[in-house]
């Protein structure tokens, strides 16, 4: 079997599903209400990729005896050809037939593929479906332009379906939307969200409900990885497997698909006693101490770390706002300002390389600068009011320079799209250098952070995510 592990060893029942039980119950409850005649037409399952949305729908439908008819965009259809209808027309035909006919016999050339994998593996749905079916939609038109004819036709088709009367057998639609939230300078155009796809009119329709799937918790994902290891070992005869430390690191992403694919890649290496530290446990093992990591596992963790070498936004912000400094290397002379500017002298250097920090942010530059601006204020406190004021003004000047060099986030058709992509990258990096160097030059060292008025001592060290970046999605939905 040449299929990837994600497909070969997918969950076959709900207990194996790496999804929180409450989410499974919510989806099942919605489907039961839809088939019982309640006014429910479309269920939107949104969230990050790899959180088990599609698998959950198939397993729940199988348990309820519901047939799943899945829409796939046609391949090789020429929209300008008169011989074949357009993708928009085929999708409209797919949806309209669902409301009119008891059966869903569509042209397989371009329209739909009805999966027979998990939903009817043992033929146990024969005679159990009672005509119940749902439509599963995972492939959507391009949403780069809100005025796209294909996108407008897609929304119009769904609006007509929602406003139409249900037949004797309701046929609900389940839409799987794997959202991509990019907080970049062109975030509003690059991100893919349910609101961007459906628009405010459909999202606010009372007949359309939304359930959001969160990233899978590490404890749940580790159990799923262990289950995959056991299934594969029964088939291949494998006896050694990557140890708990490797599985924990893989589970940190919260993405089941990515974690299983990474595990498969690691297991391509032959597993002997010197390669992997753990034995495959076909029964529930007793609790015992974790075995020490082998050299192969240390190398694997290093590869995983290099693939995801990001500090995290708060860690990267802390590097700057705590302004830790060390003595320069022996023999290195620091350039100093003229004698008439003694307040600008710095006898120590930062304990990190600023040029390396930009490669380890874990987020885009504009969001990072906004996070610095949100958190630097509490680090400016000094023994004298004059020194505190100097720190505040020095940091503010750095942020002002960075703002002048930055690309406006929502400047559609103006600065954000002027010049080449290389120019934009250089402009972003100059903005980063101005903000970071201006902040570390303006802050005192060592830093003694203070709480904001009305806060406790613990609040002095609490990091805040930038408000502007946190609310951009709500801003887009409101506009």
Coordinates of C-alpha atoms in Angstrom, one line a residue:
X1 CA 0.0 0.0 0.0
X2 CA 1.7 3.2 -1.2
X3 CA -0.8 5.5 0.4
X4 CA 0.6 7.9 3.1
X5 CA 0.0 7.0 6.7
X6 CA -2.5 9.7 7.1
X7 CA -4.8 7.7 4.8
X8 CA -3.8 4.2 5.6
X9 CA -4.1 4.5 9.4
X10 CA -6.9 7.1 9.6
X11 CA -9.4 6.6 12.5
X12 CA -12.0 4.0 11.9
X13 CA -14.3 4.9 14.8
X14 CA -15.0 7.9 17.0
X15 CA -12.9 6.8 20.0
X16 CA -9.8 6.9 17.8
X17 CA -10.7 10.4 16.6
X18 CA -8.3 13.1 17.9
X19 CA -11.0 15.7 18.4
X20 CA -12.5 16.9 21.6
X21 CA -15.7 15.0 22.6
X22 CA -17.6 18.2 22.9
X23 CA -17.0 19.2 19.3
X24 CA -18.1 15.7 18.2
X25 CA -21.2 16.0 20.2
X26 CA -21.9 19.5 18.8
X27 CA -21.7 18.3 15.2
X28 CA -23.8 15.2 15.9
X29 CA -26.4 17.3 17.6
X30 CA -26.6 19.7 14.7
X31 CA -27.0 16.9 12.2
X32 CA -29.7 15.2 14.3
X33 CA -31.6 18.5 14.4
X34 CA -31.2 19.1 10.7
X35 CA -32.6 15.6 9.8
X36 CA -35.4 16.0 12.3
X37 CA -36.8 19.0 10.4
X38 CA -35.4 21.9 12.4
X39 CA -34.5 25.0 10.4
X40 CA -30.9 24.1 9.8
X41 CA -29.5 24.3 6.3
X42 CA -25.7 24.7 6.4
X43 CA -23.1 23.9 9.0
X44 CA -19.7 25.6 8.7
X45 CA -16.8 23.8 10.4
X46 CA -13.9 26.1 10.5
X47 CA -10.5 26.1 12.1
X48 CA -6.8 25.4 11.4
X49 CA -5.8 22.6 9.0
X50 CA -5.3 19.2 10.4
X51 CA -7.8 19.5 13.3
X52 CA -9.9 16.5 12.2
X53 CA -12.9 18.3 10.7
X54 CA -13.4 16.1 7.7
X55 CA -12.7 12.8 9.5
X56 CA -15.1 13.8 12.2
X57 CA -17.9 14.4 9.7
X58 CA -17.4 11.1 7.9
X59 CA -17.3 9.1 11.2
X60 CA -20.3 10.8 12.7
X61 CA -22.3 10.3 9.4
X62 CA -21.3 6.7 9.4
X63 CA -22.6 6.2 12.9
X64 CA -25.9 7.9 12.1
X65 CA -26.4 6.0 8.9
X66 CA -26.1 9.0 6.7
X67 CA -24.6 8.9 3.2
X68 CA -22.0 11.6 2.4
X69 CA -21.9 13.1 -1.0
X70 CA -18.7 15.2 -1.5
X71 CA -18.2 18.0 -4.0
X72 CA -14.9 18.3 -5.8
X73 CA -14.0 21.0 -8.2
X74 CA -13.8 19.7 -11.8
X75 CA -10.4 19.0 -13.3
X76 CA -9.6 20.0 -16.8
X77 CA -12.8 21.9 -17.5
X78 CA -12.3 24.8 -19.8
X79 CA -14.6 27.6 -18.5
X80 CA -14.5 29.4 -21.9
X81 CA -15.6 26.3 -23.8
X82 CA -19.1 25.8 -24.9
X83 CA -18.8 22.0 -24.7
X84 CA -18.6 21.9 -20.9
X85 CA -20.4 24.0 -18.3
X86 CA -18.4 26.2 -16.0
X87 CA -17.4 25.2 -12.5
X88 CA -19.9 27.7 -11.0
X89 CA -22.7 26.1 -13.1
X90 CA -21.7 22.6 -12.1
X91 CA -21.7 23.6 -8.4
X92 CA -25.1 25.2 -8.8
X93 CA -26.4 22.1 -10.4
X94 CA -24.9 19.9 -7.6
X95 CA -26.7 22.0 -4.9
X96 CA -30.0 22.4 -6.7
X97 CA -30.4 18.7 -7.4
X98 CA -29.9 18.0 -3.7
X99 CA -33.0 19.9 -2.8
X100 CA -35.2 18.4 -5.6
X101 CA -34.3 14.8 -5.9
X102 CA -34.3 11.9 -3.5
X103 CA -31.3 10.5 -5.2
X104 CA -28.1 12.4 -6.1
X105 CA -27.2 11.0 -9.6
X106 CA -24.7 13.6 -11.0
X107 CA -22.4 13.4 -13.9
X108 CA -19.2 12.0 -12.5
X109 CA -17.1 13.6 -15.2
X110 CA -17.0 17.0 -13.6
X111 CA -19.2 17.2 -10.5
X112 CA -19.0 14.9 -7.5
X113 CA -17.2 12.0 -6.0
X114 CA -19.2 10.0 -3.4
X115 CA -16.5 8.4 -1.2
X116 CA -17.1 4.8 -0.3
X117 CA -14.2 4.6 2.1
X118 CA -15.2 4.8 5.8
X119 CA -18.9 5.6 5.2
X120 CA -19.7 2.2 3.8
X121 CA -16.7 0.0 4.6
X122 CA -18.6 -3.1 5.6
X123 CA -21.8 -2.5 3.7
X124 CA -23.5 -1.8 7.0
X125 CA -25.2 1.3 5.6
X126 CA -27.2 -0.8 3.1
X127 CA -30.8 -0.3 4.3
X128 CA -29.8 1.9 7.2
X129 CA -29.5 5.2 5.4
X130 CA -33.2 5.6 4.8
X131 CA -32.4 8.2 2.1
X132 CA -30.6 10.4 4.6
X133 CA -27.6 12.2 3.0
X134 CA -25.5 15.3 3.5
X135 CA -23.4 17.3 1.1
X136 CA -19.8 17.8 2.1
X137 CA -18.1 20.8 0.5
X138 CA -14.3 21.4 1.0
X139 CA -13.2 23.0 -2.3
X140 CA -14.1 26.6 -2.9
X141 CA -13.5 29.3 -5.5
X142 CA -10.7 31.8 -5.4
X143 CA -11.4 34.5 -2.8
X144 CA -8.6 36.8 -3.7
X145 CA -11.0 39.3 -5.1
X146 CA -14.3 40.0 -3.4
X147 CA -15.8 41.0 -6.7
X148 CA -14.9 37.7 -8.4
X149 CA -17.7 36.4 -10.6
X150 CA -17.1 32.8 -9.5
X151 CA -17.2 33.8 -5.8
X152 CA -20.4 35.8 -6.3
X153 CA -22.0 32.9 -8.1
X154 CA -20.9 30.6 -5.2
X155 CA -22.5 32.8 -2.6
X156 CA -25.7 33.2 -4.7
X157 CA -26.0 29.4 -5.1
X158 CA -25.8 29.0 -1.3
X159 CA -28.3 31.9 -0.7
X160 CA -30.8 30.2 -3.0
X161 CA -30.3 26.9 -1.2
X162 CA -30.8 28.5 2.2
X163 CA -34.0 30.3 1.1
X164 CA -35.5 27.3 -0.7
X165 CA -38.0 25.0 1.1
X166 CA -36.8 21.6 2.2
X167 CA -38.3 18.4 0.8
X168 CA -39.5 15.4 2.6
X169 CA -35.9 14.4 3.3
X170 CA -33.7 17.4 4.3
X171 CA -30.2 17.4 2.8
X172 CA -28.0 19.6 4.9
X173 CA -24.7 21.0 3.7
X174 CA -21.5 20.7 5.8
X175 CA -18.7 23.1 4.7
X176 CA -15.2 22.4 5.8
X177 CA -13.2 25.6 5.9
X178 CA -9.5 25.4 6.9
X179 CA -8.8 28.9 7.8
X180 CA -5.4 30.5 7.1
X181 CA -4.8 33.6 9.2
X182 CA -1.9 35.6 7.9
X183 CA -1.0 38.7 9.9
X184 CA 1.1 40.2 7.1
X185 CA 1.1 43.6 5.4
X186 CA -1.5 42.3 3.1
X187 CA -3.4 40.2 5.7
X188 CA -6.9 41.2 4.5
X189 CA -6.1 39.9 1.0
X190 CA -3.9 36.9 1.8
X191 CA -5.9 35.3 4.6
X192 CA -8.6 32.7 4.0
X193 CA -11.4 32.8 6.5
X194 CA -15.0 31.7 6.6
X195 CA -16.1 35.3 6.6
X196 CA -14.1 36.1 3.6
X197 CA -15.5 33.1 1.7
X198 CA -19.2 33.5 2.6
X199 CA -19.5 37.2 3.3
X200 CA -21.5 38.9 6.1
X201 CA -24.9 38.1 4.6
X202 CA -24.5 34.3 4.7
X203 CA -22.5 34.3 8.0
X204 CA -25.3 36.1 9.8
X205 CA -28.1 34.0 8.3
X206 CA -29.9 32.2 11.1
X207 CA -30.1 29.0 9.0
X208 CA -26.3 28.8 8.8
X209 CA -24.4 27.7 12.0
X210 CA -20.7 27.7 12.7
X211 CA -18.6 25.4 14.9
X212 CA -14.9 26.2 15.3
X213 CA -12.3 23.4 15.7
X214 CA -9.3 24.4 17.8
X215 CA -5.8 22.9 17.3
X216 CA -5.6 19.4 18.8
X217 CA -4.3 19.3 22.4
X218 CA -0.8 17.7 22.7
X219 CA -2.1 15.0 25.0
X220 CA -4.8 13.9 22.6
X221 CA -2.4 14.2 19.6
X222 CA 0.3 12.0 21.3
X223 CA -2.3 9.3 21.8
X224 CA -3.3 9.5 18.2
X225 CA 0.4 9.2 17.1
X226 CA 0.8 6.1 19.4
X227 CA -2.3 4.6 17.8
X228 CA -0.8 5.1 14.3
X229 CA 2.5 3.5 15.4
X230 CA 0.7 0.4 16.7
X231 CA -1.4 0.1 13.5
X232 CA 1.6 0.4 11.3
X233 CA 3.6 -2.0 13.4
X234 CA 0.9 -4.7 13.1
X235 CA 1.2 -4.4 9.4
X236 CA 5.0 -4.0 8.9
X237 CA 6.3 -5.9 11.9
X238 CA 8.1 -2.9 13.2
X239 CA 9.3 -3.3 16.8
X240 CA 11.1 0.0 17.5
X241 CA 9.6 3.5 17.4
X242 CA 10.6 7.1 18.1
X243 CA 10.5 7.8 21.9
X244 CA 8.2 10.0 23.9
X245 CA 10.3 13.1 23.5
X246 CA 10.0 13.0 19.7
X247 CA 6.3 12.4 19.9
X248 CA 5.8 15.3 22.3
X249 CA 7.7 17.6 20.0
X250 CA 5.6 16.5 17.0
X251 CA 2.4 17.0 18.9
X252 CA 3.2 20.6 19.7
X253 CA 1.9 21.8 16.4
X254 CA -1.7 20.8 17.1
X255 CA -2.0 19.5 13.5
X256 CA -2.8 15.8 13.2
X257 CA -2.0 15.6 9.5
X258 CA 1.4 17.3 9.8
X259 CA 2.4 15.3 12.9
X260 CA 1.5 11.9 11.3
X261 CA 3.3 12.9 8.1
X262 CA 6.4 13.9 10.1
X263 CA 6.3 10.6 12.0
X264 CA 6.1 8.7 8.8
X265 CA 9.1 10.6 7.4
X266 CA 11.1 9.8 10.6
X267 CA 10.2 6.1 10.5
X268 CA 11.6 5.7 7.0
X269 CA 14.8 5.1 8.8
X270 CA 15.3 1.5 9.8
X271 CA 14.4 1.0 13.4
X272 CA 16.9 -1.1 15.4
X273 CA 18.0 -0.9 19.0
X274 CA 20.4 2.0 18.4
X275 CA 18.0 4.1 16.3
X276 CA 14.8 4.5 18.4
X277 CA 14.5 4.3 22.2
X278 CA 11.0 2.9 22.5
X279 CA 9.5 -0.5 21.8
X280 CA 6.1 -0.7 20.1
X281 CA 3.5 -1.4 22.9
X282 CA 0.6 -3.5 21.6
X283 CA -1.0 -3.4 25.0
X284 CA -1.4 -0.6 27.5
X285 CA 2.0 -0.3 29.1
X286 CA 2.7 0.3 32.8
X287 CA 3.9 3.7 33.8
X288 CA 7.7 3.9 33.8
X289 CA 10.4 6.4 33.3
X290 CA 11.1 7.6 29.8
X291 CA 14.1 5.9 28.2
X292 CA 17.1 8.1 27.3
X293 CA 17.1 9.5 23.8
X294 CA 19.3 7.9 21.2
X295 CA 21.6 9.8 18.9
X296 CA 19.1 9.3 16.0
X297 CA 16.3 10.9 18.1
X298 CA 18.5 13.8 19.1
X299 CA 19.2 14.3 15.4
X300 CA 15.5 14.0 14.6
X301 CA 14.6 16.6 17.2
X302 CA 17.2 18.9 15.8
X303 CA 15.7 18.5 12.3
X304 CA 12.2 19.3 13.7
X305 CA 13.6 22.3 15.6
X306 CA 15.3 23.6 12.4
X307 CA 12.0 23.2 10.5
X308 CA 10.1 25.2 13.1
X309 CA 12.9 27.5 14.3
X310 CA 10.9 30.3 15.7
X311 CA 11.2 31.9 19.1
X312 CA 7.5 32.7 19.4
X313 CA 6.3 36.3 19.4
X314 CA 6.5 36.8 23.2
X315 CA 9.9 35.2 23.5
X316 CA 11.2 37.4 20.7
X317 CA 9.6 40.5 22.3
X318 CA 11.2 39.6 25.7
X319 CA 14.6 39.5 24.1
X320 CA 14.3 43.2 23.4
X321 CA 12.2 44.7 26.2
X322 CA 14.4 43.2 28.9
X323 CA 17.5 44.6 27.2
X324 CA 20.0 42.2 28.7
X325 CA 23.5 43.3 27.9
X326 CA 26.9 41.6 28.2
X327 CA 30.5 42.8 28.0
X328 CA 31.9 43.0 24.5
X329 CA 34.5 40.4 23.5
X330 CA 38.0 41.0 24.6
X331 CA 39.9 43.3 22.3
X332 CA 36.8 44.7 20.6
X333 CA 36.3 48.4 21.0
X334 CA 32.7 49.7 20.8
X335 CA 32.1 52.8 18.7
X336 CA 31.1 55.7 21.0
X337 CA 29.4 59.0 20.4
X338 CA 31.3 62.3 20.7
X339 CA 32.4 63.6 24.1
X340 CA 29.5 66.1 24.3
X341 CA 26.9 63.3 24.2
X342 CA 27.8 61.2 27.2
X343 CA 24.2 60.2 27.7
X344 CA 24.4 58.1 24.5
X345 CA 27.4 56.0 25.6
X346 CA 26.8 52.3 25.9
X347 CA 29.6 50.2 27.4
X348 CA 27.9 46.8 26.9
X349 CA 26.3 45.1 23.9
X350 CA 23.0 43.1 23.6
X351 CA 23.3 39.4 24.5
X352 CA 21.8 38.4 21.1
X353 CA 22.4 39.1 17.4
X354 CA 19.8 41.5 16.1
X355 CA 20.3 40.2 12.5
X356 CA 19.7 36.7 13.7
X357 CA 16.6 37.7 15.7
X358 CA 14.8 38.8 12.5
X359 CA 15.0 35.2 11.2
X360 CA 13.6 33.6 14.4
X361 CA 10.6 35.8 15.0
X362 CA 7.9 33.2 14.4
X363 CA 5.7 36.0 13.0
X364 CA 5.7 38.7 10.5
X365 CA 7.6 41.9 11.1
X366 CA 4.7 44.3 11.3
X367 CA 3.0 42.2 14.0
X368 CA 6.3 41.9 15.9
X369 CA 6.8 45.7 15.9
X370 CA 3.2 46.1 17.1
X371 CA 3.9 43.7 19.9
X372 CA 7.0 45.7 20.9
X373 CA 5.0 48.9 20.9
X374 CA 2.4 47.2 23.1
X375 CA 4.9 46.0 25.7
X376 CA 7.9 48.4 25.9
X377 CA 6.3 51.1 28.1
X378 CA 6.7 49.1 31.4
X379 CA 10.4 48.7 30.7
X380 CA 11.2 52.4 30.6
X381 CA 11.2 52.9 34.4
X382 CA 14.4 54.3 35.9
X383 CA 15.4 55.8 39.2
X384 CA 15.0 59.4 38.0
X385 CA 12.0 60.9 36.2
X386 CA 14.3 62.5 33.7
X387 CA 15.9 59.2 32.8
X388 CA 12.5 57.6 32.4
X389 CA 11.3 60.3 30.1
X390 CA 14.5 60.0 28.1
X391 CA 13.8 56.2 27.7
X392 CA 10.2 56.9 26.6
X393 CA 11.1 59.5 24.0
X394 CA 14.1 57.4 22.7
X395 CA 11.9 54.3 22.2
X396 CA 9.1 56.5 20.7
X397 CA 11.5 57.9 18.1
X398 CA 12.5 54.4 17.1
X399 CA 8.9 53.4 16.6
X400 CA 8.2 56.6 14.6
X401 CA 11.1 55.9 12.3
X402 CA 9.9 52.3 11.9
X403 CA 6.4 53.5 11.1
X404 CA 7.7 55.8 8.3
X405 CA 9.6 52.8 6.8
X406 CA 6.8 50.3 7.1
X407 CA 4.3 49.3 4.5
X408 CA 0.7 50.3 5.3
X409 CA -1.2 47.1 6.2
X410 CA -4.5 48.0 4.6
X411 CA -3.2 50.4 1.9
X412 CA -4.9 48.6 -1.0
X413 CA -3.8 50.0 -4.4
X414 CA -1.3 52.4 -2.8
X415 CA 2.0 51.9 -1.1
X416 CA 1.4 48.2 -0.2
X417 CA 1.5 47.2 -3.9
X418 CA 4.0 49.7 -5.3
X419 CA 7.5 48.5 -6.3
X420 CA 8.7 44.9 -6.4
X421 CA 8.4 42.3 -3.8
X422 CA 12.1 42.6 -3.0
X423 CA 11.7 46.3 -2.3
X424 CA 8.9 45.4 0.2
X425 CA 11.1 42.9 2.0
X426 CA 13.9 45.4 2.3
X427 CA 11.5 48.0 3.5
X428 CA 10.2 45.6 6.1
X429 CA 13.7 44.7 7.3
X430 CA 14.7 48.4 7.6
X431 CA 11.5 49.0 9.6
X432 CA 12.5 46.1 11.9
X433 CA 16.0 47.4 12.4
X434 CA 14.8 50.9 13.3
X435 CA 12.2 49.6 15.8
X436 CA 14.5 47.1 17.6
X437 CA 17.7 49.1 17.6
X438 CA 15.8 52.2 18.7
X439 CA 14.1 50.3 21.5
X440 CA 17.2 48.7 22.9
X441 CA 19.1 51.9 22.6
X442 CA 16.4 53.8 24.5
X443 CA 15.7 51.3 27.3
X444 CA 17.8 51.3 30.5
X445 CA 19.9 48.3 31.4
X446 CA 19.2 46.4 33.5
X447 CA 15.4 46.7 33.1
X448 CA 13.1 46.9 36.1
X449 CA 9.6 46.5 34.7
X450 CA 6.7 48.0 36.6
X451 CA 3.0 47.3 36.5
X452 CA 0.6 49.7 34.8
X453 CA -1.6 51.8 37.1
X454 CA -4.2 49.6 38.8
X455 CA -2.3 46.4 38.1
X456 CA -0.6 43.9 40.4
X457 CA 3.1 43.1 40.7
X458 CA 2.5 40.0 38.5
X459 CA 1.2 42.3 35.7
X460 CA 4.6 43.9 35.4
X461 CA 5.9 40.8 33.6
X462 CA 2.7 39.9 31.7
X463 CA 3.0 40.2 27.9
X464 CA 0.2 41.6 25.8
X465 CA -0.6 40.6 22.2
X466 CA -0.9 43.7 20.0
X467 CA -4.4 44.9 20.0
X468 CA -4.3 46.0 16.3
X469 CA -3.3 42.5 15.2
X470 CA -5.7 40.7 17.5
X471 CA -8.7 42.7 16.2
X472 CA -8.0 42.9 12.5
X473 CA -10.3 39.9 11.8
X474 CA -13.1 41.5 13.7
X475 CA -12.4 44.7 11.9
X476 CA -12.7 43.0 8.6
X477 CA -16.0 41.3 9.6
X478 CA -17.4 44.6 10.9
X479 CA -16.5 46.5 7.7

